[in-house]
CSV table of C-alpha atoms in Angstrom, one decimal:
chain,number,residue,atom,x,y,z
W,13,UNK,CA,-0.7,15.1,-8.8
W,14,UNK,CA,-1.1,14.6,-5.0
W,15,UNK,CA,-0.5,17.8,-2.7
W,16,UNK,CA,1.4,16.8,0.4
W,17,UNK,CA,-1.3,16.6,2.8
W,18,UNK,CA,-3.0,14.0,0.5
W,19,UNK,CA,-0.1,11.9,1.1
W,20,UNK,CA,-0.9,11.7,4.9
W,21,UNK,CA,-4.4,11.3,4.0
W,22,UNK,CA,-3.7,7.7,2.1
W,23,UNK,CA,-0.9,6.5,5.0
W,24,UNK,CA,-3.4,8.0,7.6
W,25,UNK,CA,-6.1,5.2,5.6
W,26,UNK,CA,-3.3,2.2,5.3
W,27,UNK,CA,-2.5,2.6,9.3
W,28,UNK,CA,-6.6,2.5,9.9
W,29,UNK,CA,-6.6,-0.6,7.2
W,30,UNK,CA,-3.4,-2.4,8.6
W,31,UNK,CA,-5.5,-5.3,10.2
W,32,UNK,CA,-7.4,-5.9,7.2
W,33,UNK,CA,-4.4,-5.7,4.7
W,34,UNK,CA,-2.9,-8.3,6.5
W,35,UNK,CA,-5.7,-10.4,6.6
W,36,UNK,CA,-6.0,-9.6,3.0
W,37,UNK,CA,-2.8,-11.0,2.2
W,38,UNK,CA,-3.0,-14.4,3.9
W,39,UNK,CA,-6.4,-14.8,2.0
W,40,UNK,CA,-4.5,-13.8,-1.1
W,41,UNK,CA,-2.0,-16.6,-0.5
W,42,UNK,CA,-4.9,-19.1,-0.2
W,43,UNK,CA,-6.3,-18.1,-3.8
W,44,UNK,CA,-2.6,-17.9,-5.1
W,45,UNK,CA,-2.0,-21.7,-4.0
W,46,UNK,CA,-5.4,-22.7,-5.0
W,47,UNK,CA,-5.4,-21.1,-8.9
W,48,UNK,CA,-1.5,-22.8,-9.1
W,49,UNK,CA,-2.8,-26.1,-8.0
W,50,UNK,CA,-6.0,-26.4,-10.9
W,51,UNK,CA,-2.8,-24.8,-13.4
W,52,UNK,CA,-0.9,-27.9,-12.3
W,53,UNK,CA,-4.2,-30.2,-12.2
W,54,UNK,CA,-5.4,-28.9,-15.5
W,55,UNK,CA,-6.5,-31.9,-17.5
W,56,UNK,CA,-6.4,-30.4,-21.1
W,57,UNK,CA,-5.1,-32.0,-23.8
W,58,UNK,CA,-1.5,-32.7,-23.6
W,59,UNK,CA,-0.8,-33.1,-27.9
W,60,UNK,CA,-2.7,-32.0,-30.9
W,61,UNK,CA,-5.9,-33.8,-32.1
W,62,UNK,CA,-6.5,-34.2,-35.6
W,63,UNK,CA,-10.2,-34.5,-36.6
W,64,UNK,CA,-11.5,-36.3,-39.8
W,65,UNK,CA,-12.7,-32.8,-41.3
W,66,UNK,CA,-11.1,-30.6,-43.7
W,67,UNK,CA,-8.9,-27.5,-43.1
W,68,UNK,CA,-10.3,-24.2,-43.3
W,69,UNK,CA,-11.1,-21.2,-41.3
W,70,UNK,CA,-13.4,-21.7,-38.5
W,71,UNK,CA,-14.9,-19.1,-36.1
W,72,UNK,CA,-14.6,-21.4,-33.4
W,73,UNK,CA,-11.5,-23.3,-31.7
W,74,UNK,CA,-10.9,-26.8,-32.1
W,75,UNK,CA,-10.4,-28.7,-28.1
W,76,UNK,CA,-6.6,-28.5,-28.1
W,77,UNK,CA,-7.1,-24.7,-29.2
W,78,UNK,CA,-9.6,-24.4,-25.9
W,79,UNK,CA,-7.3,-26.2,-23.7
W,80,UNK,CA,-4.3,-24.0,-24.6
W,81,UNK,CA,-6.3,-21.0,-24.4
W,82,UNK,CA,-8.1,-21.8,-20.9
W,83,UNK,CA,-4.3,-22.4,-19.8
W,84,UNK,CA,-3.2,-19.3,-20.5
W,85,UNK,CA,-5.9,-17.6,-18.9
W,86,UNK,CA,-5.2,-19.5,-15.6
W,87,UNK,CA,-1.6,-18.4,-16.2
W,88,UNK,CA,-2.4,-15.2,-16.5
W,89,UNK,CA,-4.5,-15.0,-13.6
W,90,UNK,CA,-2.0,-16.0,-11.4
W,91,UNK,CA,0.6,-13.9,-12.8
W,92,UNK,CA,-2.0,-10.9,-11.8
W,93,UNK,CA,-2.5,-12.2,-8.2
W,94,UNK,CA,1.3,-13.0,-7.3
W,95,UNK,CA,1.5,-8.9,-8.9
W,96,UNK,CA,-1.1,-8.2,-6.4
W,97,UNK,CA,0.2,-9.8,-3.5
W,98,UNK,CA,3.9,-8.7,-4.3
W,99,UNK,CA,2.5,-4.8,-4.1
W,100,UNK,CA,0.2,-5.4,-0.8
W,101,UNK,CA,3.5,-7.3,0.5
W,102,UNK,CA,5.6,-4.4,-0.3
W,103,UNK,CA,3.2,-1.6,1.5
W,104,UNK,CA,2.9,-3.7,4.4
W,105,UNK,CA,6.8,-4.4,4.6
W,106,UNK,CA,7.1,-0.4,4.3
W,107,UNK,CA,4.4,0.4,7.2
W,108,UNK,CA,6.2,-2.3,9.1
W,109,UNK,CA,10.0,-0.6,9.1
W,110,UNK,CA,8.1,3.1,9.0
W,111,UNK,CA,6.6,2.1,12.7
W,112,UNK,CA,9.7,0.4,13.5
W,113,UNK,CA,11.5,3.9,12.9
W,114,UNK,CA,9.2,5.4,15.1
W,115,UNK,CA,10.2,6.1,19.0
W,116,UNK,CA,8.2,3.9,21.3
W,117,UNK,CA,5.3,6.3,22.1
W,118,UNK,CA,4.6,7.2,18.7
W,119,UNK,CA,4.6,3.9,17.6
W,120,UNK,CA,2.1,2.9,20.4
W,121,UNK,CA,-0.3,5.8,19.9
W,122,UNK,CA,-0.6,4.5,16.1
W,123,UNK,CA,-0.9,0.8,16.9
W,124,UNK,CA,-3.3,1.5,19.5
W,125,UNK,CA,-5.4,4.0,17.7
W,126,UNK,CA,-5.2,3.5,14.4
W,127,UNK,CA,-4.4,0.0,13.9
W,128,UNK,CA,-6.6,-1.7,17.0
W,129,UNK,CA,-9.2,1.6,16.6
W,130,UNK,CA,-9.5,2.3,20.6
W,131,UNK,CA,-10.7,5.3,21.9
W,132,UNK,CA,-8.7,7.8,23.0
W,133,UNK,CA,-9.9,7.7,26.6
W,134,UNK,CA,-9.1,3.6,26.0
W,135,UNK,CA,-5.5,4.9,24.8
W,136,UNK,CA,-4.5,7.2,27.5
W,137,UNK,CA,-5.6,4.6,30.0
W,138,UNK,CA,-3.1,1.8,28.3
W,139,UNK,CA,0.0,4.3,28.1
W,140,UNK,CA,-0.5,6.0,31.4
W,141,UNK,CA,-0.1,2.6,32.8
W,142,UNK,CA,2.3,1.0,30.8
W,143,UNK,CA,4.7,3.9,30.2
W,144,UNK,CA,3.9,6.3,33.3
W,145,UNK,CA,3.1,9.1,31.1
W,146,UNK,CA,0.4,11.5,32.2
W,147,UNK,CA,-0.8,13.4,28.8
W,148,UNK,CA,-4.1,14.9,27.9
W,149,UNK,CA,-6.0,13.8,25.1
W,150,UNK,CA,-4.8,16.7,23.1
W,151,UNK,CA,-1.2,15.8,23.4
W,152,UNK,CA,-1.7,12.5,22.1
W,153,UNK,CA,-3.4,13.8,19.6
W,154,UNK,CA,-0.4,15.6,18.5
W,155,UNK,CA,1.8,12.8,18.8
W,156,UNK,CA,-0.5,10.8,16.3
W,157,UNK,CA,-0.4,13.8,13.9
W,158,UNK,CA,3.6,14.0,14.1
W,159,UNK,CA,4.1,10.1,13.8
W,160,UNK,CA,1.8,10.0,10.6
W,161,UNK,CA,4.0,13.0,9.1
W,162,UNK,CA,7.1,11.0,9.9
W,163,UNK,CA,5.4,7.8,8.5
W,164,UNK,CA,4.5,10.1,5.2
W,165,UNK,CA,8.1,11.3,4.7
W,166,UNK,CA,9.5,7.3,5.3
W,167,UNK,CA,7.2,5.6,2.8
W,168,UNK,CA,6.7,8.8,0.2
W,169,UNK,CA,9.7,10.8,0.6
W,170,UNK,CA,10.7,14.3,-0.6
W,171,UNK,CA,7.7,14.7,-2.7
W,172,UNK,CA,5.4,14.0,0.2
W,173,UNK,CA,6.5,17.2,1.9
W,174,UNK,CA,5.6,20.2,2.2
W,175,UNK,CA,7.7,22.4,1.0
W,176,UNK,CA,9.2,25.8,2.7
W,177,UNK,CA,8.2,28.9,0.6
W,178,UNK,CA,11.2,31.2,-0.1
W,179,UNK,CA,10.7,34.7,-0.6
W,180,UNK,CA,13.3,36.9,-2.7
W,181,UNK,CA,12.3,40.4,-1.0
W,182,UNK,CA,13.3,43.2,-4.5
W,183,UNK,CA,14.2,46.2,-3.9
W,184,UNK,CA,14.5,49.4,-6.1
W,185,UNK,CA,17.5,51.3,-5.0
W,186,UNK,CA,19.6,53.7,-6.7
W,187,UNK,CA,21.0,51.3,-8.8
W,188,UNK,CA,19.6,52.8,-12.3
W,189,UNK,CA,16.0,50.8,-12.2
W,190,UNK,CA,18.4,47.2,-12.1
W,191,UNK,CA,16.3,45.1,-9.4
W,192,UNK,CA,18.3,44.1,-6.7
W,193,UNK,CA,17.8,40.6,-4.5
């Protein structure tokens, strides 16, 4: 089971690899189109072919069975590729939705530092000129940390948030040995 900090690290990794994920999604779409074209132009036997040899159990497949097996394998590969594409698309859409929900400065810090991988001095220079906000590096790091926590909560929900500890103090009073809370 993941602890709340593991979810934050996961989101941090997602954001650092955001550009790679976008590129991978484009490549997956090309691969899926290529696989679909391969299936569409598959030149397997369209009708059953009967040979002159007598029936019986053969350990190898005839041509019709081989072609059907190959076509089934291609369709399975295509289905797996489409499933992977949908998962990646869903992840990217969740990240986009979470980024849109942030306030302007938090979103810019996330995009500049994690997605575009700029150094802190560049992030500070860009934000100072664009927004007229003058913070030190430490304040921007706090904004980044808070934004990652917000995104984690949006993507993973309550299971990713640290639970508050509820302490119950027990007292022994003059209640004949019974515990009161």
